[in-house]
Structure formats: structure tokens, C-alpha cells
Amino acid sequence: MEFPDVTPPDSRAAAAARRRQDILTKPAGALGRLETLSVWVSSCQALCPPRQFERARVVVFAGDHGVARTGVSAYPPEVTAQMVANIDAGGAAINVLAGAAGATVRVVDIAVDCDEPASAAIGAHKVRRSSGNIAVEDALLADEVIAALEAGRRIADDEVDAGADLLIAGDMGIGNTTAATALIAALTDTEPVAVVGRGTGIDDTGWTRKTAAVRDAMYRARRFRSDPVGLLRTCGGADLAAMAGFCAQAAVRRTPLLLDGVVVTAAALVADRLAPGARGWWQAGHRSTEPAHTLALAHLGLEPIVDLGLRLGEGTGAAVALPLVRAAVATLASMATFEDAGVSERAPD
């Protein structure tokens, strides 16, 4: 599957934003990361000063994984469908944190292991019931991985066409960190023991099972290291493929996007291979406690905005980071310049 060429963020707007930062009423660089974030937003909007975000949108991609039945998670697979209903009802952490950050939430059932989606809208892009157990079989059929990528692309288009000016990708699915870790380890050629984390809080026995599953999935997928679609099919999943399509298409549509934790970032690592240069339109909302997340961020060259020990998923880490991005926009757009305020730029010699 091919994506259109990605246009990089606007370098002239970035340069104008850096010049404006230098004349605001503060020492140069005094606002640290807020300054670089404001430059990024300006470049994405091709505008200096940038506009405050008016329709930030979180999309949570839900899907089950057959590997969850092998004891790689502290929770049973049935929790996925229950949490989809909870997100839809507004009772999940992502609903609360998105609301606090001035964003709205949408949840989509890509591969939840249930007969009936929570609603027709939630199930409009469903690809299948649960992805396969990647330790022993392919996650998807060839046509299913294309359908999932296309679903992610259409969802991004729908949100941008509806007015979204910043997107956040989130995930929900028991067992999804196992598939995400397999993808990251395969793409970075890293041993499983170095990148497998505790996910939902598994004990040592669960960690051993998870590591074995990642090892077996990587062995099965070894022929596809340079084939991102092949990797998604063999050791990924429908939800991960949809997230990859979503992240890639956001960049194609010149819309800034905040990545969440290890699952979303695994999908982004694939997306940047499907649509080279897409990473320029992304920021890493946070760093999760999963070792594979740090590895994936390093390969993407992204520095997390916050590092609070979060490991929930759903888009929560990115939602926590959003107010800081808003603060970056506000400072660049609304602070007085030295000239406007009648403040001397430097101490006299």
C-alpha cells in the first residue's frame, strides 16, 4: 500500500517563529522546550504566530490479539470490549484527561473480539474479530492488513475534513503491547529480553511468556524486516495497522499529531516507513515505562514532552502533554515583544 508523498512542515514559518521567540520579553531560550514546540506548531500551520488549537481530537483504536489468551497480560481479553463501552460512555481516564486538555474523544472498534460492536459508528471500520496469535500464526490475512491500513487512513481523513487541527492516536486492547514490542524489536533488530516490559503489570512468569511470544513472532517475521506491510501482517495486528495508516495520513494531510505510548509509537515506526518524512508532523506526548517505547522514540528521533511513569495507553500520555503544547502556542502568540512592552533587550555595557 502506498501513501502520497509527505510535504515537510514549513521551514519559513519555523524560521519566523524562532525570530519571534528572540524578541519576546524574556532571555533567549528561557522557555526551553516550550519554545521548540511553538516553532514546530508554527511550521505545521505554516503560520507565525500560530493559532491556538480549536478542535483537538483523540482517536482510540481498539483491537484484541490472540496472544492475549496465552497469559501475556494481567487482564483477560474480555476487558477490551468492556473498556470500549466505558470510553464511549465517557468514564475512562482518556475521557477525563482529554476533557481537561480541551480535546474530544472517539473510539473505534478495529478488531475487538466480540460479535456486535458497541454501536454502528464505533464498528464502522471493523476489520475482524481479534488479530491472530502472533507467536504461532500471522496476525492478519493479506487483504485484512490492507483493509486496516485503509481504515486508519479514512479515519484520519474524516477527522481532518471535520475540522480537527491536532490529532492524538490512542490504543485499547489486551495483549497489544506484545504485538507492539514484536514490531519494534523486529524493526530495530533488538533482542526481546532487552525490550519486553511489564505491560499491564505482569509478574515474572507472565514476563517470561511475553518474551517467548515476542521471540517466536520475530522468528516468524524475520523475512519481512524491510517490508512494513509484511511485518504488520505477520507480527502486528489490525489495530496497529489502522494506527499506522492514521499516523501516516495525518502527515499527508499536514495535520500535527501527538503520539502516545509504546503501542501507538510502534505503529508510528511502521508509518514512517510507509510515508517517509511523516515523523516531522509528530511529537511524542510522553515516555511510557515500556523499554521498547524508549527504543522506538530514539529511532524516530523524538523527545517525549513529559515523562511521568505512565503506562495506561488510550492516548492518556499525549492528552497530558497537550496543555503544554497549548502553552507553547500561547506564549509565542500572546507575549509582548521587547519593543511593544518598552523593555530593554539587554543590560547596558
mmCIF file of C-alpha atoms in Angstrom:
data_model
loop_
_atom_site.group_PDB
_atom_site.id
_atom_site.type_symbol
_atom_site.label_atom_id
_atom_site.label_comp_id
_atom_site.label_asym_id
_atom_site.label_seq_id
_atom_site.Cartn_x
_atom_site.Cartn_y
_atom_site.Cartn_z
ATOM 1 C CA MET A 1 0.000 0.000 0.000
ATOM 2 C CA GLU A 2 1.365 3.407 -0.983
ATOM 3 C CA PHE A 3 0.794 6.780 0.628
ATOM 4 C CA PRO A 4 1.220 10.102 -1.188
ATOM 5 C CA ASP A 5 4.448 11.984 -0.622
ATOM 6 C CA VAL A 6 4.659 13.791 2.701
ATOM 7 C CA THR A 7 5.301 17.527 2.475
ATOM 8 C CA PRO A 8 7.604 18.641 5.298
ATOM 9 C CA PRO A 9 6.432 21.300 7.755
ATOM 10 C CA ASP A 10 7.018 24.871 6.573
ATOM 11 C CA SER A 11 10.628 25.934 7.179
ATOM 12 C CA ARG A 12 9.925 29.636 6.615
ATOM 13 C CA ALA A 13 7.258 29.674 9.315
ATOM 14 C CA ALA A 14 9.672 27.856 11.619
ATOM 15 C CA ALA A 15 12.354 30.471 10.987
ATOM 16 C CA ALA A 16 9.866 33.277 11.628
ATOM 17 C CA ALA A 17 8.823 31.603 14.890
ATOM 18 C CA ARG A 18 12.441 31.358 16.038
ATOM 19 C CA ARG A 19 12.988 35.047 15.224
ATOM 20 C CA ARG A 20 9.853 35.978 17.155
ATOM 21 C CA GLN A 21 10.981 33.942 20.167
ATOM 22 C CA ASP A 22 14.175 36.010 20.219
ATOM 23 C CA ILE A 23 12.287 39.322 20.567
ATOM 24 C CA LEU A 24 9.767 38.283 23.233
ATOM 25 C CA THR A 25 10.144 39.723 26.737
ATOM 26 C CA LYS A 26 12.415 37.009 28.143
ATOM 27 C CA PRO A 27 16.018 35.885 27.820
ATOM 28 C CA ALA A 28 16.641 33.880 24.667
ATOM 29 C CA GLY A 29 15.822 30.222 25.241
ATOM 30 C CA ALA A 30 14.390 30.863 28.712
ATOM 31 C CA LEU A 31 11.183 28.936 27.976
ATOM 32 C CA GLY A 32 13.126 25.856 26.947
ATOM 33 C CA ARG A 33 11.090 23.115 25.298
ATOM 34 C CA LEU A 34 8.050 25.395 25.038
ATOM 35 C CA GLU A 35 9.983 27.431 22.505
ATOM 36 C CA THR A 36 10.844 24.457 20.284
ATOM 37 C CA LEU A 37 7.261 23.196 20.490
ATOM 38 C CA SER A 38 5.956 26.597 19.422
ATOM 39 C CA VAL A 39 8.302 26.554 16.437
ATOM 40 C CA TRP A 40 7.027 23.091 15.495
ATOM 41 C CA VAL A 41 3.393 24.217 15.665
ATOM 42 C CA SER A 42 4.155 27.267 13.543
ATOM 43 C CA SER A 43 5.852 25.088 10.952
ATOM 44 C CA CYS A 44 2.901 22.669 10.889
ATOM 45 C CA GLN A 45 0.408 25.522 10.489
ATOM 46 C CA ALA A 46 2.698 27.466 8.100
ATOM 47 C CA LEU A 47 1.843 30.462 10.253
ATOM 48 C CA CYS A 48 3.621 32.728 12.718
ATOM 49 C CA PRO A 49 2.409 33.415 15.281
ATOM 50 C CA PRO A 50 0.491 30.135 15.391
ATOM 51 C CA ARG A 51 -3.220 29.700 16.084
ATOM 52 C CA GLN A 52 -4.412 28.020 19.248
ATOM 53 C CA PHE A 53 -5.901 24.597 18.595
ATOM 54 C CA GLU A 54 -9.676 24.731 18.306
ATOM 55 C CA ARG A 55 -10.522 21.078 17.632
ATOM 56 C CA ALA A 56 -8.011 18.688 19.146
ATOM 57 C CA ARG A 57 -9.267 15.155 18.625
ATOM 58 C CA VAL A 58 -8.295 11.847 20.265
ATOM 59 C CA VAL A 59 -8.991 8.645 18.337
ATOM 60 C CA VAL A 60 -8.655 5.425 20.344
ATOM 61 C CA PHE A 61 -8.102 2.336 18.195
ATOM 62 C CA ALA A 62 -9.404 -0.831 19.882
ATOM 63 C CA GLY A 63 -8.467 -4.374 18.984
ATOM 64 C CA ASP A 64 -7.850 -7.756 20.564
ATOM 65 C CA HIS A 65 -4.892 -10.057 19.984
ATOM 66 C CA GLY A 66 -4.886 -13.835 20.028
ATOM 67 C CA VAL A 67 -1.658 -13.840 22.001
ATOM 68 C CA ALA A 68 -3.599 -12.439 24.977
ATOM 69 C CA ARG A 69 -5.030 -15.934 25.523
ATOM 70 C CA THR A 70 -1.530 -17.214 26.366
ATOM 71 C CA GLY A 71 -1.118 -15.310 29.633
ATOM 72 C CA VAL A 72 0.937 -12.308 28.488
ATOM 73 C CA SER A 73 -1.344 -9.800 30.254
ATOM 74 C CA ALA A 74 -2.596 -9.293 33.788
ATOM 75 C CA TYR A 75 -6.136 -8.855 32.419
ATOM 76 C CA PRO A 76 -8.409 -11.168 30.398
ATOM 77 C CA PRO A 77 -9.192 -10.320 26.753
ATOM 78 C CA GLU A 78 -12.835 -9.595 27.628
ATOM 79 C CA VAL A 79 -11.696 -6.302 29.161
ATOM 80 C CA THR A 80 -11.172 -4.752 25.713
ATOM 81 C CA ALA A 81 -14.867 -4.736 24.787
ATOM 82 C CA GLN A 82 -15.783 -3.578 28.289
ATOM 83 C CA MET A 83 -13.337 -0.678 28.068
ATOM 84 C CA VAL A 84 -14.587 0.331 24.626
ATOM 85 C CA ALA A 85 -18.031 0.722 26.182
ATOM 86 C CA ASN A 86 -16.515 2.654 29.088
ATOM 87 C CA ILE A 87 -14.700 5.060 26.743
ATOM 88 C CA ASP A 88 -17.856 5.509 24.698
ATOM 89 C CA ALA A 89 -19.751 6.331 27.899
ATOM 90 C CA GLY A 90 -17.131 8.888 28.932
ATOM 91 C CA GLY A 91 -15.883 7.045 32.009
ATOM 92 C CA ALA A 92 -12.279 6.195 31.108
ATOM 93 C CA ALA A 93 -9.079 8.010 32.002
ATOM 94 C CA ILE A 94 -8.733 9.274 28.435
ATOM 95 C CA ASN A 95 -12.148 10.934 28.612
ATOM 96 C CA VAL A 96 -11.213 12.771 31.785
ATOM 97 C CA LEU A 97 -7.723 13.813 30.644
ATOM 98 C CA ALA A 98 -8.849 14.801 27.157
ATOM 99 C CA GLY A 99 -11.601 16.926 28.650
ATOM 100 C CA ALA A 100 -9.112 18.660 30.908
ATOM 101 C CA ALA A 101 -6.895 19.339 27.886
ATOM 102 C CA GLY A 102 -9.689 20.681 25.686
ATOM 103 C CA ALA A 103 -9.911 17.671 23.363
ATOM 104 C CA THR A 104 -12.730 15.334 22.376
ATOM 105 C CA VAL A 105 -12.574 11.542 22.137
ATOM 106 C CA ARG A 106 -13.655 8.987 19.562
ATOM 107 C CA VAL A 107 -13.219 5.222 19.974
ATOM 108 C CA VAL A 108 -13.202 2.836 17.001
ATOM 109 C CA ASP A 109 -13.503 -0.964 17.032
ATOM 110 C CA ILE A 110 -10.944 -2.296 14.571
ATOM 111 C CA ALA A 111 -10.614 -5.869 15.850
ATOM 112 C CA VAL A 112 -12.357 -6.298 19.199
ATOM 113 C CA ASP A 113 -13.216 -9.947 19.901
ATOM 114 C CA CYS A 114 -16.981 -9.523 20.018
ATOM 115 C CA ASP A 115 -19.871 -10.184 17.661
ATOM 116 C CA GLU A 116 -21.562 -6.811 17.950
ATOM 117 C CA PRO A 117 -19.649 -3.510 18.185
ATOM 118 C CA ALA A 118 -20.749 -1.119 20.911
ATOM 119 C CA SER A 119 -22.504 0.929 18.215
ATOM 120 C CA ALA A 120 -22.691 1.141 14.443
ATOM 121 C CA ALA A 121 -20.439 4.194 14.440
ATOM 122 C CA ILE A 122 -17.809 2.520 16.617
ATOM 123 C CA GLY A 123 -17.813 -0.586 14.419
ATOM 124 C CA ALA A 124 -17.927 1.189 11.065
ATOM 125 C CA HIS A 125 -14.306 0.302 10.282
ATOM 126 C CA LYS A 126 -14.087 -3.135 11.913
ATOM 127 C CA VAL A 127 -11.736 -5.486 10.075
ATOM 128 C CA ARG A 128 -12.171 -8.742 12.012
ATOM 129 C CA ARG A 129 -12.697 -10.274 15.430
ATOM 130 C CA SER A 130 -9.294 -10.295 17.134
ATOM 131 C CA SER A 131 -5.976 -10.493 15.361
ATOM 132 C CA GLY A 132 -4.226 -13.861 15.300
ATOM 133 C CA ASN A 133 -1.822 -15.193 17.934
ATOM 134 C CA ILE A 134 1.447 -13.823 16.566
ATOM 135 C CA ALA A 135 3.518 -16.433 18.403
ATOM 136 C CA VAL A 136 2.165 -19.215 16.197
ATOM 137 C CA GLU A 137 0.299 -17.613 13.267
ATOM 138 C CA ASP A 138 0.019 -14.468 11.214
ATOM 139 C CA ALA A 139 -1.897 -11.624 12.820
ATOM 140 C CA LEU A 140 -3.826 -10.891 9.637
ATOM 141 C CA LEU A 141 -4.568 -12.089 6.143
ATOM 142 C CA ALA A 142 -3.101 -10.102 3.265
ATOM 143 C CA ASP A 143 -6.388 -8.372 2.432
ATOM 144 C CA GLU A 144 -7.055 -7.634 6.105
ATOM 145 C CA VAL A 145 -3.837 -5.693 6.639
ATOM 146 C CA ILE A 146 -4.659 -3.508 3.626
ATOM 147 C CA ALA A 147 -8.200 -3.025 4.919
ATOM 148 C CA ALA A 148 -6.867 -1.977 8.328
ATOM 149 C CA LEU A 149 -4.367 0.480 6.848
ATOM 150 C CA GLU A 150 -7.119 1.927 4.684
ATOM 151 C CA ALA A 151 -9.417 2.208 7.712
ATOM 152 C CA GLY A 152 -6.801 4.276 9.538
ATOM 153 C CA ARG A 153 -6.336 6.479 6.509
ATOM 154 C CA ARG A 154 -10.071 7.067 6.143
ATOM 155 C CA ILE A 155 -10.454 7.849 9.848
ATOM 156 C CA ALA A 156 -7.698 10.476 9.621
ATOM 157 C CA ASP A 157 -9.344 11.976 6.552
ATOM 158 C CA ASP A 158 -12.729 12.034 8.270
ATOM 159 C CA GLU A 159 -11.326 13.853 11.308
ATOM 160 C CA VAL A 160 -9.340 16.411 9.301
ATOM 161 C CA ASP A 161 -12.291 17.022 6.977
ATOM 162 C CA ALA A 162 -14.467 17.598 10.056
ATOM 163 C CA GLY A 163 -12.092 20.318 11.251
ATOM 164 C CA ALA A 164 -9.573 18.587 13.522
ATOM 165 C CA ASP A 165 -6.448 20.750 13.774
ATOM 166 C CA LEU A 166 -4.480 18.406 16.055
ATOM 167 C CA LEU A 167 -4.802 14.635 16.340
ATOM 168 C CA ILE A 168 -3.903 12.197 19.101
ATOM 169 C CA ALA A 169 -3.714 8.461 18.478
ATOM 170 C CA GLY A 170 -4.613 6.174 21.368
ATOM 171 C CA ASP A 171 -4.927 2.413 21.808
ATOM 172 C CA MET A 172 -7.057 -0.061 23.727
ATOM 173 C CA GLY A 173 -6.500 -3.805 23.592
ATOM 174 C CA ILE A 174 -5.388 -6.562 25.928
ATOM 175 C CA GLY A 175 -2.167 -8.078 24.567
ATOM 176 C CA ASN A 176 -1.377 -5.162 22.293
ATOM 177 C CA THR A 177 1.962 -4.342 23.955
ATOM 178 C CA THR A 178 3.179 -7.821 22.999
ATOM 179 C CA ALA A 179 2.492 -7.191 19.313
ATOM 180 C CA ALA A 180 3.861 -3.645 19.547
ATOM 181 C CA THR A 181 7.072 -4.861 21.157
ATOM 182 C CA ALA A 182 7.496 -7.532 18.477
ATOM 183 C CA LEU A 183 7.182 -4.870 15.775
ATOM 184 C CA ILE A 184 9.682 -2.547 17.451
ATOM 185 C CA ALA A 185 12.172 -5.326 18.121
ATOM 186 C CA ALA A 186 11.920 -6.554 14.518
ATOM 187 C CA LEU A 187 12.304 -3.071 13.020
ATOM 188 C CA THR A 188 15.283 -2.198 15.236
ATOM 189 C CA ASP A 189 16.890 -5.671 15.285
ATOM 190 C CA THR A 190 16.836 -5.840 19.084
ATOM 191 C CA GLU A 191 16.733 -8.928 21.286
ATOM 192 C CA PRO A 192 13.352 -9.478 23.001
ATOM 193 C CA VAL A 193 14.821 -9.620 26.515
ATOM 194 C CA ALA A 194 16.059 -6.036 26.070
ATOM 195 C CA VAL A 195 12.697 -4.553 25.140
ATOM 196 C CA VAL A 196 9.890 -6.599 26.716
ATOM 197 C CA GLY A 197 8.221 -4.711 29.553
ATOM 198 C CA ARG A 198 5.590 -5.442 32.159
ATOM 199 C CA GLY A 199 2.611 -4.071 30.201
ATOM 200 C CA THR A 200 -0.440 -4.145 32.449
ATOM 201 C CA GLY A 201 1.697 -5.215 35.415
ATOM 202 C CA ILE A 202 2.541 -8.873 34.747
ATOM 203 C CA ASP A 203 4.659 -10.928 37.132
ATOM 204 C CA ASP A 204 7.917 -12.698 36.266
ATOM 205 C CA THR A 205 6.120 -15.735 34.861
ATOM 206 C CA GLY A 206 3.976 -13.559 32.646
ATOM 207 C CA TRP A 207 7.059 -11.619 31.521
ATOM 208 C CA THR A 208 8.729 -14.888 30.514
ATOM 209 C CA ARG A 209 5.686 -15.908 28.477
ATOM 210 C CA LYS A 210 5.540 -12.487 26.859
ATOM 211 C CA THR A 211 9.233 -12.574 25.973
ATOM 212 C CA ALA A 212 8.847 -16.030 24.421
ATOM 213 C CA ALA A 213 5.878 -14.846 22.381
ATOM 214 C CA VAL A 214 7.828 -11.840 21.080
ATOM 215 C CA ARG A 215 10.794 -14.074 20.245
ATOM 216 C CA ASP A 216 8.623 -16.536 18.331
ATOM 217 C CA ALA A 217 6.808 -13.743 16.474
ATOM 218 C CA MET A 218 10.116 -12.170 15.468
ATOM 219 C CA TYR A 219 11.372 -15.510 14.175
ATOM 220 C CA ARG A 220 8.272 -15.946 12.052
ATOM 221 C CA ALA A 221 8.536 -12.373 10.737
ATOM 222 C CA ARG A 222 12.287 -12.407 10.062
ATOM 223 C CA ARG A 223 11.819 -12.290 6.261
ATOM 224 C CA PHE A 224 9.808 -9.063 6.454
ATOM 225 C CA ARG A 225 12.146 -6.700 8.311
ATOM 226 C CA SER A 226 12.297 -4.398 5.275
ATOM 227 C CA ASP A 227 8.597 -4.828 4.448
ATOM 228 C CA PRO A 228 6.408 -2.761 6.810
ATOM 229 C CA VAL A 229 3.143 -4.186 5.473
ATOM 230 C CA GLY A 230 4.504 -7.718 5.810
ATOM 231 C CA LEU A 231 5.509 -7.027 9.406
ATOM 232 C CA LEU A 232 2.051 -5.711 10.265
ATOM 233 C CA ARG A 233 0.525 -8.827 8.731
ATOM 234 C CA THR A 234 2.776 -11.351 10.463
ATOM 235 C CA CYS A 235 3.513 -9.880 13.889
ATOM 236 C CA GLY A 236 1.318 -6.785 14.222
ATOM 237 C CA GLY A 237 -2.457 -6.650 14.207
ATOM 238 C CA ALA A 238 -5.440 -4.871 12.732
ATOM 239 C CA ASP A 239 -5.421 -2.119 15.355
ATOM 240 C CA LEU A 240 -1.698 -1.461 14.863
ATOM 241 C CA ALA A 241 -2.140 -1.357 11.088
ATOM 242 C CA ALA A 242 -5.030 1.089 11.414
ATOM 243 C CA MET A 243 -2.973 3.303 13.726
ATOM 244 C CA ALA A 244 -0.093 3.216 11.219
ATOM 245 C CA GLY A 245 -2.445 4.321 8.455
ATOM 246 C CA PHE A 246 -3.850 7.045 10.698
ATOM 247 C CA CYS A 247 -0.423 8.427 11.656
ATOM 248 C CA ALA A 248 0.813 8.371 8.068
ATOM 249 C CA GLN A 249 -2.305 10.045 6.685
ATOM 250 C CA ALA A 250 -2.217 12.773 9.336
ATOM 251 C CA ALA A 251 1.190 13.747 7.949
ATOM 252 C CA VAL A 252 -0.060 13.540 4.376
ATOM 253 C CA ARG A 253 -2.894 15.888 5.394
ATOM 254 C CA ARG A 254 -0.401 18.283 7.064
ATOM 255 C CA THR A 255 -2.025 17.867 10.469
ATOM 256 C CA PRO A 256 0.109 17.781 13.650
ATOM 257 C CA LEU A 257 -0.210 14.636 15.724
ATOM 258 C CA LEU A 258 0.805 13.689 19.261
ATOM 259 C CA LEU A 259 1.925 10.096 19.763
ATOM 260 C CA ASP A 260 1.058 8.244 22.944
ATOM 261 C CA GLY A 261 2.838 5.195 24.349
ATOM 262 C CA VAL A 262 4.544 2.057 23.101
ATOM 263 C CA VAL A 263 1.632 0.735 21.022
ATOM 264 C CA VAL A 264 0.994 3.947 19.104
ATOM 265 C CA THR A 265 4.718 4.556 18.679
ATOM 266 C CA ALA A 266 5.218 1.047 17.284
ATOM 267 C CA ALA A 267 2.571 1.870 14.698
ATOM 268 C CA ALA A 268 4.276 5.207 14.024
ATOM 269 C CA LEU A 269 7.599 3.448 13.453
ATOM 270 C CA VAL A 270 5.879 1.472 10.696
ATOM 271 C CA ALA A 271 4.050 4.560 9.410
ATOM 272 C CA ASP A 272 7.290 6.474 8.922
ATOM 273 C CA ARG A 273 8.439 3.692 6.609
ATOM 274 C CA LEU A 274 5.155 3.714 4.721
ATOM 275 C CA ALA A 275 5.228 7.515 4.372
ATOM 276 C CA PRO A 276 8.850 8.699 4.710
ATOM 277 C CA GLY A 277 9.106 12.039 6.460
ATOM 278 C CA ALA A 278 5.871 11.611 8.396
ATOM 279 C CA ARG A 279 7.748 11.929 11.678
ATOM 280 C CA GLY A 280 8.191 15.655 11.024
ATOM 281 C CA TRP A 281 4.462 16.098 11.734
ATOM 282 C CA TRP A 282 4.582 14.257 15.059
ATOM 283 C CA GLN A 283 5.620 14.940 18.620
ATOM 284 C CA ALA A 284 5.979 12.302 21.318
ATOM 285 C CA GLY A 285 3.471 13.117 24.046
ATOM 286 C CA HIS A 286 5.232 11.116 26.728
ATOM 287 C CA ARG A 287 7.625 8.312 27.558
ATOM 288 C CA SER A 288 5.991 5.172 28.949
ATOM 289 C CA THR A 289 7.656 2.684 31.259
ATOM 290 C CA GLU A 290 7.992 0.117 28.434
ATOM 291 C CA PRO A 291 11.643 -0.310 27.323
ATOM 292 C CA ALA A 292 10.510 -0.726 23.710
ATOM 293 C CA HIS A 293 8.968 2.745 23.796
ATOM 294 C CA THR A 294 12.267 4.461 24.556
ATOM 295 C CA LEU A 295 13.894 2.454 21.769
ATOM 296 C CA ALA A 296 11.215 3.398 19.230
ATOM 297 C CA LEU A 297 11.364 7.088 20.170
ATOM 298 C CA ALA A 298 15.132 7.061 19.699
ATOM 299 C CA HIS A 299 14.769 5.563 16.224
ATOM 300 C CA LEU A 300 12.197 8.225 15.331
ATOM 301 C CA GLY A 301 14.365 10.991 16.790
ATOM 302 C CA LEU A 302 11.533 12.196 19.015
ATOM 303 C CA GLU A 303 11.937 13.575 22.535
ATOM 304 C CA PRO A 304 8.958 12.976 24.850
ATOM 305 C CA ILE A 305 7.244 16.072 26.184
ATOM 306 C CA VAL A 306 6.534 14.528 29.603
ATOM 307 C CA ASP A 307 7.909 11.535 31.488
ATOM 308 C CA LEU A 308 5.552 10.670 34.342
ATOM 309 C CA GLY A 309 5.822 6.896 34.524
ATOM 310 C CA LEU A 310 2.500 6.420 32.718
ATOM 311 C CA ARG A 311 1.673 3.022 31.186
ATOM 312 C CA LEU A 312 -2.065 3.090 30.548
ATOM 313 C CA GLY A 313 -2.368 3.753 26.826
ATOM 314 C CA GLU A 314 -5.697 5.070 25.480
ATOM 315 C CA GLY A 315 -3.910 8.274 24.424
ATOM 316 C CA THR A 316 -3.578 9.416 28.039
ATOM 317 C CA GLY A 317 0.097 10.404 27.914
ATOM 318 C CA ALA A 318 -0.463 12.523 24.828
ATOM 319 C CA ALA A 319 -3.537 14.122 26.412
ATOM 320 C CA VAL A 320 -1.447 15.066 29.456
ATOM 321 C CA ALA A 321 1.100 16.684 27.121
ATOM 322 C CA LEU A 322 -1.479 18.670 25.140
ATOM 323 C CA PRO A 323 -1.804 21.559 27.642
ATOM 324 C CA LEU A 324 1.953 22.082 27.372
ATOM 325 C CA VAL A 325 1.673 22.296 23.599
ATOM 326 C CA ARG A 326 -1.172 24.778 24.054
ATOM 327 C CA ALA A 327 1.031 26.772 26.446
ATOM 328 C CA ALA A 328 3.778 26.832 23.831
ATOM 329 C CA VAL A 329 1.352 28.244 21.256
ATOM 330 C CA ALA A 330 0.018 30.827 23.714
ATOM 331 C CA THR A 331 3.443 32.157 24.685
ATOM 332 C CA LEU A 332 4.584 32.631 21.106
ATOM 333 C CA ALA A 333 1.289 34.175 20.032
ATOM 334 C CA SER A 334 0.463 36.372 23.013
ATOM 335 C CA MET A 335 3.616 37.507 24.807
ATOM 336 C CA ALA A 336 4.716 41.081 24.265
ATOM 337 C CA THR A 337 7.885 41.848 22.367
ATOM 338 C CA PHE A 338 10.613 43.997 23.906
ATOM 339 C CA GLU A 339 9.589 46.855 21.642
ATOM 340 C CA ASP A 340 5.880 46.563 22.425
ATOM 341 C CA ALA A 341 6.490 46.492 26.170
ATOM 342 C CA GLY A 342 9.191 49.154 26.223
ATOM 343 C CA VAL A 343 11.597 46.729 27.873
ATOM 344 C CA SER A 344 15.325 46.886 27.214
ATOM 345 C CA GLU A 345 16.572 43.762 25.449
ATOM 346 C CA ARG A 346 19.999 43.752 27.120
ATOM 347 C CA ALA A 347 21.713 45.272 30.077
ATOM 348 C CA PRO A 348 23.769 48.346 29.201
ATOM 349 C CA ASP A 349 27.522 47.826 28.741
#
